[in-house]
Short mmCIF file of C-alpha atoms and ligand atoms in Angstrom, two decimals:
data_model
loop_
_atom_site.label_atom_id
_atom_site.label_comp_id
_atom_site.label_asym_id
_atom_site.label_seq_id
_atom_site.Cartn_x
_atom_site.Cartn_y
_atom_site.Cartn_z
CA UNK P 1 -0.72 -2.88 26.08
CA UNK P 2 -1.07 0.85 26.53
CA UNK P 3 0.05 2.52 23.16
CA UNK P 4 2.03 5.88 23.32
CA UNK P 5 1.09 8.67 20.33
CA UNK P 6 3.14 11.37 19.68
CA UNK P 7 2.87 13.95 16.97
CA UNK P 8 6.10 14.95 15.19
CA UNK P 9 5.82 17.45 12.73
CA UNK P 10 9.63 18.37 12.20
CA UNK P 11 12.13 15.15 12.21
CA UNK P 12 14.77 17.50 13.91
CA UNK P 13 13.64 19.34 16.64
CA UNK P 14 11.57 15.60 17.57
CA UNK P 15 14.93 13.91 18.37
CA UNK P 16 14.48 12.90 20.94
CA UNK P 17 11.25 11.09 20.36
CA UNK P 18 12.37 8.94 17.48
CA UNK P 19 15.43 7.90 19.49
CA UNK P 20 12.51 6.59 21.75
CA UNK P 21 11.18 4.88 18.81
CA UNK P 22 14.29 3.70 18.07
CA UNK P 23 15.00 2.21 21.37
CA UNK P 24 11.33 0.51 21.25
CA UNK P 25 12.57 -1.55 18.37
CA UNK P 26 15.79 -2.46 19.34
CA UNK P 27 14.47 -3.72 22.47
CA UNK P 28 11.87 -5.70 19.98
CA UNK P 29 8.87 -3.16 20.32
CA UNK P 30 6.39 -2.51 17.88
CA UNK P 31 6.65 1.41 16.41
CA UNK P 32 4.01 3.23 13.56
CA UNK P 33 5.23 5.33 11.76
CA UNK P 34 4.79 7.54 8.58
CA UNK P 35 5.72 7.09 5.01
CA UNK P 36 4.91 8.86 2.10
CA UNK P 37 2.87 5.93 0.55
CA UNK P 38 0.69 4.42 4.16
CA UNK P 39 1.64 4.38 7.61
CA UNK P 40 4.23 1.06 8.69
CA UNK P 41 3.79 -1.12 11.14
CA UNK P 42 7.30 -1.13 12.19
CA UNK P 43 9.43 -4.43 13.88
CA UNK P 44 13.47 -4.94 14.02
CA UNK P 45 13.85 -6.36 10.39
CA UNK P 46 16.42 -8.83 11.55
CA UNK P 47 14.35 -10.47 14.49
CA UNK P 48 11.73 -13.31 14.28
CA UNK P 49 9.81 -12.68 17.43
CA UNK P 50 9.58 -8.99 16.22
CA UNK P 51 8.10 -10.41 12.81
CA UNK P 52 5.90 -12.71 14.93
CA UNK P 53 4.53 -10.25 16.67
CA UNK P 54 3.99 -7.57 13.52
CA UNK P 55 1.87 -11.06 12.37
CA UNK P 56 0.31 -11.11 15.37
CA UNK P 57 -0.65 -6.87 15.69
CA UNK P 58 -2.11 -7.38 12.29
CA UNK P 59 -3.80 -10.41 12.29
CA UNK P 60 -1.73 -11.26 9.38
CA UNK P 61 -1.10 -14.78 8.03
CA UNK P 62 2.87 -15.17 8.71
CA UNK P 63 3.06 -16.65 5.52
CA UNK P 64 2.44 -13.25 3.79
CA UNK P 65 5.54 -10.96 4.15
CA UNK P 66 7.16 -8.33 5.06
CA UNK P 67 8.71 -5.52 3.48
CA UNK P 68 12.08 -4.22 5.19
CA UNK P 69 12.54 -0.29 5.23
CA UNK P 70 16.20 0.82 4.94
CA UNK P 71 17.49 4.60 5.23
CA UNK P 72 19.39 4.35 2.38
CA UNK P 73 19.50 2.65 -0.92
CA UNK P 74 23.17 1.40 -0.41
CA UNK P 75 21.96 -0.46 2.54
CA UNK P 76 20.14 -3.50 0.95
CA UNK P 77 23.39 -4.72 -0.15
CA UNK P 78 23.55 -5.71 3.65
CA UNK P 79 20.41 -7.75 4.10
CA UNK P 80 20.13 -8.76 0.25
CA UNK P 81 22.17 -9.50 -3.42
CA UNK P 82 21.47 -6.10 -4.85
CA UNK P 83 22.88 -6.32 -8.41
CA UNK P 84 23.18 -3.67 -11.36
CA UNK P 85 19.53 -3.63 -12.20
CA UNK P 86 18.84 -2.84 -8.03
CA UNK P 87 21.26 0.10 -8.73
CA UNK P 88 19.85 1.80 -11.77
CA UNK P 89 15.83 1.37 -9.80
CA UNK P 90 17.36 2.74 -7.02
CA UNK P 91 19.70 5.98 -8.55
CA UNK P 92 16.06 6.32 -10.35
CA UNK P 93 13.23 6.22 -7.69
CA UNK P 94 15.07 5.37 -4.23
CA UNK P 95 14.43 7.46 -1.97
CA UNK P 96 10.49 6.89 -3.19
CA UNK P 97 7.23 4.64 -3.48
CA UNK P 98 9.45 1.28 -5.11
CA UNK P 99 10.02 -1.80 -3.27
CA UNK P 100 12.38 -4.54 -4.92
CA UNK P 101 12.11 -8.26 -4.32
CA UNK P 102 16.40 -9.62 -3.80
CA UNK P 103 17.49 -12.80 -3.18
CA UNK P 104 18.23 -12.76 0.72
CA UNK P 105 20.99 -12.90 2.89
CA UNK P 106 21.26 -15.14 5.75
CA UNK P 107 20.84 -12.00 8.74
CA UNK P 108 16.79 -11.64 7.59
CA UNK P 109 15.14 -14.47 9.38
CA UNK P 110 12.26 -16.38 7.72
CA UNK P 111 9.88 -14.95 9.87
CA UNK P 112 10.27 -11.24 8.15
CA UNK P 113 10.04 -12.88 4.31
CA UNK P 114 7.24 -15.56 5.43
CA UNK P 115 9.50 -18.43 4.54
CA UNK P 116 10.51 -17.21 1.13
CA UNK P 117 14.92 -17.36 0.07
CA UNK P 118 13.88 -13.45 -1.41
CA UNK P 119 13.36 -9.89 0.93
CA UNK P 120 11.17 -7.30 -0.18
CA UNK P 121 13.35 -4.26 0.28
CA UNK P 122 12.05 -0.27 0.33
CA UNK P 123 13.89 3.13 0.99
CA UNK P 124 10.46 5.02 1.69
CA UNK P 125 11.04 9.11 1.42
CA UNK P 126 9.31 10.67 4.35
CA UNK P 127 11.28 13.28 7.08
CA UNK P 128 10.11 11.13 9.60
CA UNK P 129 10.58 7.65 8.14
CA UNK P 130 13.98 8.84 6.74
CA UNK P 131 15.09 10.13 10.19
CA UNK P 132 13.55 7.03 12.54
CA UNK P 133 15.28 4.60 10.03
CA UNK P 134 18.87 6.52 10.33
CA UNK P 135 18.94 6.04 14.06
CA UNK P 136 18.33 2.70 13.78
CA UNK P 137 21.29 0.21 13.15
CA UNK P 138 18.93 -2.72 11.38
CA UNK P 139 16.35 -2.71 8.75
CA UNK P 140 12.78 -2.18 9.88
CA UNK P 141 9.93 -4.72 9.15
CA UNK P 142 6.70 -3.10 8.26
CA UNK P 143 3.74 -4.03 6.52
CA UNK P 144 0.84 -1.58 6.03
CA UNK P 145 -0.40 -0.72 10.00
CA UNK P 146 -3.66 -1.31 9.39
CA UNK P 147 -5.90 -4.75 10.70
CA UNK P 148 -5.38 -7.23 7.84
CA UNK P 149 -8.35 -6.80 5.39
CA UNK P 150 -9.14 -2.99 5.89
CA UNK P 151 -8.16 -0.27 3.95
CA UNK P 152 -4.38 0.56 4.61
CA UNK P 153 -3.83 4.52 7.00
CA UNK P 154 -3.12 7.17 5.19
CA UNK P 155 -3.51 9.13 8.55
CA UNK P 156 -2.66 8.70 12.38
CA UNK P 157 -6.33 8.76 12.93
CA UNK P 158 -6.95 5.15 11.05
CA UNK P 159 -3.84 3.60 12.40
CA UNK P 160 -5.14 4.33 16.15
CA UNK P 161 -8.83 2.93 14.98
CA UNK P 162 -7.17 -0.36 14.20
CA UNK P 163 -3.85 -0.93 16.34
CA UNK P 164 -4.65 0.95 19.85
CA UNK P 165 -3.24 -1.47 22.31
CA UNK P 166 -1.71 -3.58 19.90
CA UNK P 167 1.31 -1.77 19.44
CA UNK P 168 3.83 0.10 21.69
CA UNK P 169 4.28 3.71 19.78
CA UNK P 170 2.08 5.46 17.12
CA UNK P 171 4.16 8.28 15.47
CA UNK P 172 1.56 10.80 13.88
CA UNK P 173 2.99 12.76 10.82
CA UNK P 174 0.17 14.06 9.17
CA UNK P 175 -1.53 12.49 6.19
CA UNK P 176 0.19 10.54 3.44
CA UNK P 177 1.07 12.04 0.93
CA UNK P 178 0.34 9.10 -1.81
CA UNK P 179 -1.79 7.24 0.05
CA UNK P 180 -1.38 3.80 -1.77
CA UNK P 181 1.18 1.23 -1.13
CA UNK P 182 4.40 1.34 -2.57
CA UNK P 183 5.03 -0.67 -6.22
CA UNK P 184 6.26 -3.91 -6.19
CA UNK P 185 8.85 -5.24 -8.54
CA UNK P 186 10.98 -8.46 -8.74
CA UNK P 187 14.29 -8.55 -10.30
CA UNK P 188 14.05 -11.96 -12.29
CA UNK P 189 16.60 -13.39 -15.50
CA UNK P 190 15.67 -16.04 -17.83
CA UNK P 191 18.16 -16.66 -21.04
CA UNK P 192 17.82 -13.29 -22.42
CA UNK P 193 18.30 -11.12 -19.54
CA UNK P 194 17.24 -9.76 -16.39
CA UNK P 195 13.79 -8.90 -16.77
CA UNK P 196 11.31 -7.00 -14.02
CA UNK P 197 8.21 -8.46 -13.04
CA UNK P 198 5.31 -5.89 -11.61
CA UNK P 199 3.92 -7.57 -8.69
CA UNK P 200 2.02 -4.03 -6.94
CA UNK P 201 1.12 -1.32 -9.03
CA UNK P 202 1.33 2.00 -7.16
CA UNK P 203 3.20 5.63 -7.69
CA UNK P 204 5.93 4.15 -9.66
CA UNK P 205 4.03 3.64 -13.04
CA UNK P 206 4.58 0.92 -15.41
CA UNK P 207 5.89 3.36 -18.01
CA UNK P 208 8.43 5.02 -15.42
CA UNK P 209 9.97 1.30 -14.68
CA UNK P 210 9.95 0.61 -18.35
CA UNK P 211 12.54 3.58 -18.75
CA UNK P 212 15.08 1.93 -16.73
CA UNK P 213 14.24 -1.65 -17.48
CA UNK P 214 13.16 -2.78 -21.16
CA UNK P 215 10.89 -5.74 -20.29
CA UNK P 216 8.46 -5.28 -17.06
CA UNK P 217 6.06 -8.16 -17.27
CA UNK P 218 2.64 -7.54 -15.53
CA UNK P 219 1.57 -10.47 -12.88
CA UNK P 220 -1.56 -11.99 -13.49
CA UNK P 221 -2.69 -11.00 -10.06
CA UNK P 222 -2.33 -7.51 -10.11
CA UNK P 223 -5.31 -7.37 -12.72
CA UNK P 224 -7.23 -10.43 -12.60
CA UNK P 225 -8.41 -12.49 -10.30
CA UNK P 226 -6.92 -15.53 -9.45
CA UNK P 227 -8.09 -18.57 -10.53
CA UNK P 228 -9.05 -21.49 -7.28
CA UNK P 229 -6.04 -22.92 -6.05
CA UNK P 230 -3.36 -20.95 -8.35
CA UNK P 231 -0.61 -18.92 -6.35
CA UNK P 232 0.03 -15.91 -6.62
CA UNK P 233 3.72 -14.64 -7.14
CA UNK P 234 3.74 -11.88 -4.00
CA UNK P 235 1.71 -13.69 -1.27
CA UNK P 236 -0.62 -10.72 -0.16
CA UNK P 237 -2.02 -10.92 -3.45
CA UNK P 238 -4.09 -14.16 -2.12
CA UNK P 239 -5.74 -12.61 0.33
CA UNK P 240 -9.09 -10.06 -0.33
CA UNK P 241 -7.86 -6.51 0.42
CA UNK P 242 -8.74 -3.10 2.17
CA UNK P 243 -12.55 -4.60 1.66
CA UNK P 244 -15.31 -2.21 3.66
CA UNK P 245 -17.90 -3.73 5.35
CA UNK P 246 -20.79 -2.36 3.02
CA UNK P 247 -20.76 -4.01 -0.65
CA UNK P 248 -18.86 -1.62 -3.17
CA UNK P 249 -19.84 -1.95 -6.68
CA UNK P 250 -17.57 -0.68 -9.28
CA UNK P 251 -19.33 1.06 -12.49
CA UNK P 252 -17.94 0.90 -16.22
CA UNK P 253 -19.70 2.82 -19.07
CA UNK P 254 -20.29 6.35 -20.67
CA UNK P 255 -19.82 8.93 -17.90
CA UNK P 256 -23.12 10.34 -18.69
CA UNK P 257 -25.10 6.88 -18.47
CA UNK P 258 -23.11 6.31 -15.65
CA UNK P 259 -24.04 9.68 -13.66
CA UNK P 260 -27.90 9.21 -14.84
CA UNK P 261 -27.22 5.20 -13.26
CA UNK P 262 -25.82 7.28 -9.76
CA UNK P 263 -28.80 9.94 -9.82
CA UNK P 264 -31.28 6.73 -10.69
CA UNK P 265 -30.03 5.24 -7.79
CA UNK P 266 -30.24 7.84 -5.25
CA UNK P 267 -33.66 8.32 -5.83
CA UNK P 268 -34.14 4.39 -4.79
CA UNK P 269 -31.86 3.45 -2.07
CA UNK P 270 -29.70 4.58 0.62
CA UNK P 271 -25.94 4.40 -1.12
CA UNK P 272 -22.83 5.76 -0.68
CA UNK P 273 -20.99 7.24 -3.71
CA UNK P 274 -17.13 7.85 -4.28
CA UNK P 275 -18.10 10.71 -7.08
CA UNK P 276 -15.51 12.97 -8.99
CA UNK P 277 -16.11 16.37 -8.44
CA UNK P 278 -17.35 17.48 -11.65
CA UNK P 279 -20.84 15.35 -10.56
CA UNK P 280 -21.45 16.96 -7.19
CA UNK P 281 -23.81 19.41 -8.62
CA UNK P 282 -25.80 16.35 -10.40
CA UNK P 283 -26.17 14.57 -7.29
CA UNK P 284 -27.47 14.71 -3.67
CA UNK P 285 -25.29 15.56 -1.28
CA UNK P 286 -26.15 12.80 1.55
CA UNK P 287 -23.17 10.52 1.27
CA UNK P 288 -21.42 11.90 -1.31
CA UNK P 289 -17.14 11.33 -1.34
CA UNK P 290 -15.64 13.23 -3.94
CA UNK P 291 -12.18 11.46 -4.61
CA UNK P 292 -10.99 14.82 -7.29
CA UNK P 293 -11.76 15.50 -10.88
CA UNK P 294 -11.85 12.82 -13.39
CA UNK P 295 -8.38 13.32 -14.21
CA UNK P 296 -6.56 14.15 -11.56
CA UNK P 297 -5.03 10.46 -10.48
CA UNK P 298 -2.77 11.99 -7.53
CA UNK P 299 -6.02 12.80 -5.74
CA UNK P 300 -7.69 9.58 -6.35
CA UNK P 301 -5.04 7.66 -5.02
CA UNK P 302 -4.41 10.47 -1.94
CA UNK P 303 -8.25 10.19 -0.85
CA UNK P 304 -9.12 6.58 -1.67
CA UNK P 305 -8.48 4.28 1.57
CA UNK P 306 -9.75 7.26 3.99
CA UNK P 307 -13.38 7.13 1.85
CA UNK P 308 -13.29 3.87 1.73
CA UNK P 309 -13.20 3.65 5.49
CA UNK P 310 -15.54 6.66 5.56
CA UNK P 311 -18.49 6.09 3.44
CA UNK P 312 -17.78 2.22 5.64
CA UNK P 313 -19.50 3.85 8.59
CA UNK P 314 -22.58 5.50 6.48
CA UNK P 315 -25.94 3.90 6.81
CA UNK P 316 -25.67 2.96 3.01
CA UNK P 317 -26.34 0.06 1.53
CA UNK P 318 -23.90 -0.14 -1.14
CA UNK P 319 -21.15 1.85 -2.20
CA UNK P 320 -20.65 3.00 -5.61
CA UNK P 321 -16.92 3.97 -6.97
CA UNK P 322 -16.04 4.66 -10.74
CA UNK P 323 -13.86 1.93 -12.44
CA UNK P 324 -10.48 3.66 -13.48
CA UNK P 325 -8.51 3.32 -16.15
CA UNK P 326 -5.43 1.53 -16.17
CA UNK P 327 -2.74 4.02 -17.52
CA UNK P 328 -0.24 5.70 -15.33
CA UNK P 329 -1.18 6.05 -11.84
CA UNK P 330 -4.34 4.91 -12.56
CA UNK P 331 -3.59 1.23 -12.89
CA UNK P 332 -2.69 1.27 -8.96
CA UNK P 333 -6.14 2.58 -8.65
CA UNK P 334 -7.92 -0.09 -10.67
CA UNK P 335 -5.49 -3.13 -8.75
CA UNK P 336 -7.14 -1.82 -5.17
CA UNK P 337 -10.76 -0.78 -6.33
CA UNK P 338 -11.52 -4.17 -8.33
CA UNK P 339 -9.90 -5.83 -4.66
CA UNK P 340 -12.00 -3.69 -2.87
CA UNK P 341 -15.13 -4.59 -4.49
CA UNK P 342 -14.15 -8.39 -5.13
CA UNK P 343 -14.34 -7.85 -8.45
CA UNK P 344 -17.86 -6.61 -8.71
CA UNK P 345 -17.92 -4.41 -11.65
CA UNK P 346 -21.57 -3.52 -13.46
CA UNK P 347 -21.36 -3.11 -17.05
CA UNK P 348 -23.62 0.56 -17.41
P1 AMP E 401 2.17 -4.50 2.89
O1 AMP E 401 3.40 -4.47 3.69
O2 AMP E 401 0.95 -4.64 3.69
O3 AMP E 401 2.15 -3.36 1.93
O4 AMP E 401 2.33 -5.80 2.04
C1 AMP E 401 3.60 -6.16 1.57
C2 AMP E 401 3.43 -6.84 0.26
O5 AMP E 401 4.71 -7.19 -0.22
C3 AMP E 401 2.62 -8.12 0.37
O6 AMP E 401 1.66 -8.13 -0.65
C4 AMP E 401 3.65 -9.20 0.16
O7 AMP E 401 3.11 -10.33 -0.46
C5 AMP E 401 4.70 -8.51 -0.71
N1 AMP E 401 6.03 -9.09 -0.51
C6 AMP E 401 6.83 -8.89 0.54
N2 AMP E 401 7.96 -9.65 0.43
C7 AMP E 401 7.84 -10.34 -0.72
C8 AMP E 401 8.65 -11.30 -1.37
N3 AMP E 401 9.81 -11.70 -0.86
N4 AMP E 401 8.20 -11.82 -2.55
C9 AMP E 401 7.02 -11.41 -3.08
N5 AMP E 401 6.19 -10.51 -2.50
C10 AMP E 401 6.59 -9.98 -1.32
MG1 MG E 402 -1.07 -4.06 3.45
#
């Protein structure tokens, strides 16, 4: 399949292309495009051979699925039961990084929610997203548009790496501004309420949710991994994750015994070393990523899945990465990383 790529850098002036786009899906195409959190694989939201073939792009298990993108909050009511608690998330965060898990309505076809009677449903907030999804009169299927297993695109560059030829239309709009996946929340109710439950950490903090829902319950998954045979509550959370090639190793400890541990192991081996930038003048410079300062979360999560899939193609032998902590932002960090590295932490 020869894939088209075209670069739109202002949503209005491109018209023209994204009624391409548009007409690509409709006529059950596969489009990329670009969100503020990762680039989507995009599919009509309402059509199983669409979904079959976003599966089959991918390389995705169709059991695992898919999240539909809508152009405005008001809209899920249409492919879902959005209730009260739907409405306060989305007056809060929608447009933005949230995605909520609603019972379904018979239009979404199995093949979008992987056999599941509940649709993952998003309002991403990106000019070109927001203006591809407003021409279009159904929901758009996308997950991440990256091969299943490597890190997700945070730029055009990564999506063409992985889907040339697979898909029909690569829209290119720059980096991501995020760069990890949206969160993921399920409404649920048990006898004292409706209740969220966190499924994917990401932009949306825990803390944030927590202000417009009293109990948010953290799945076992998104911290720990899962036990043989137990399943998970959001199927992607079974499968290992935006895992390089080369071994990364995650390191917990004192940041000073941990920078002597990185300069240490410089000396020895070939590695690779995701490094904040207050270390760069302790250490070499051969493979060095640096992901921001210690503190600065935004850039952690902005640079992340591009070094990832850049210190990949060094000739190291490991990769190092520092273990984050879990507040704010930085739990979305930890829930990739410890994927990432299979849960390989050392103890410094
Ligand atoms: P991706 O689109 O690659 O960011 O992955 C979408 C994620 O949403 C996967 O981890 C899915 O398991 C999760 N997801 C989508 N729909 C549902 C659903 N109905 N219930 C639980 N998790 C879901
Ligand atoms: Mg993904």
């Amino acid at each position: 399949m020869q894939t088209k790529v075209i670069r739109i850098t202002d949503s209005i002036t491109d018209g023209t292309s994204l009624k391409e786009a548009a007409d690509i899906l409709r006529a059950g195409g596969l489009v990329v495009f670009p969100t503020e959190t990762v680039y989507g694989l995009g599919g009509n939201g309402l059509s199983q051979a669409a979904a079959e073939k976003i599966y089959e792009a991918k390389g995705r298990p169709s059991n695992n699925p898919l999240i539909i993108h809508i152009h405005h909050p008001a809209e899920a009511d249409k492919y879902a039961f959005a209730g009260d608690l739907y409405n306060r998330l989305a007056a809060a965060f929608m447009p933005g990084p949230l995605t909520v898990i609603l019972p379904k309505r018979d239009c979404v076809p199995y093949a979008t929610t992987g056999g599941l009677d509940t649709v993952a449903v998003r309002c991403p907030d990106h000019p070109v997203a927001h203006a591809l999804l407003k021409v279009c009169d159904f929901p758009v299927a996308a997950p991440s548009a990256n091969l299943s297993g490597s890190p997700s695109p945070t730029c055009a560059d990564h999506v063409i790496a992985d889907l040339s030829g697979r898909v029909d239309m690569i829209i290119d709009g720059g980096e991501c501004e995020i760069g990890l996946e949206s969160t993921i929340v399920k409404i649920d109710r048990d006898e004292k309420g409706e209740y969220l439950t966190l499924l994917r950490p990401g932009a949306i903090t825990y803390d944030a949710l927590t202000c417009v829902c009293e109990r948010v319950v953290i799945a076992g998954a998104v911290l720990e991994q899962l036990k043989e045979g137990e399943r998970p509550l959001s199927p992607g959370m079974m499968y290992k994750h935006y895992a390089p090639k080369i071994p990364l190793v995650l390191l917990d400890g004192d940041p000073q015994d941990v920078l002597a541990f990185l300069q240490k192991e410089q000396a020895g081996k070939s590695c690779a070393i995701l490094c904040y930038d207050e270390e760069t003048t302790a250490l070499k410079p051969e493979n060095l990523f640096l992901v921001g300062t210690r503190d600065d979360l935004a850039t952690q999560a902005h640079t992340l899945f591009a070094y990832l899939r850049e210190a990949d193609k060094t000739n190291a032998k490991i990769i190092y990465a520092h273990l984050p902590k879990k507040d704010g932002l930085g739990l979305a960090l930890y829930n990739r990383l410890i994927r990432a590295a299979a849960h390989t932490i050392k103890k410094i």
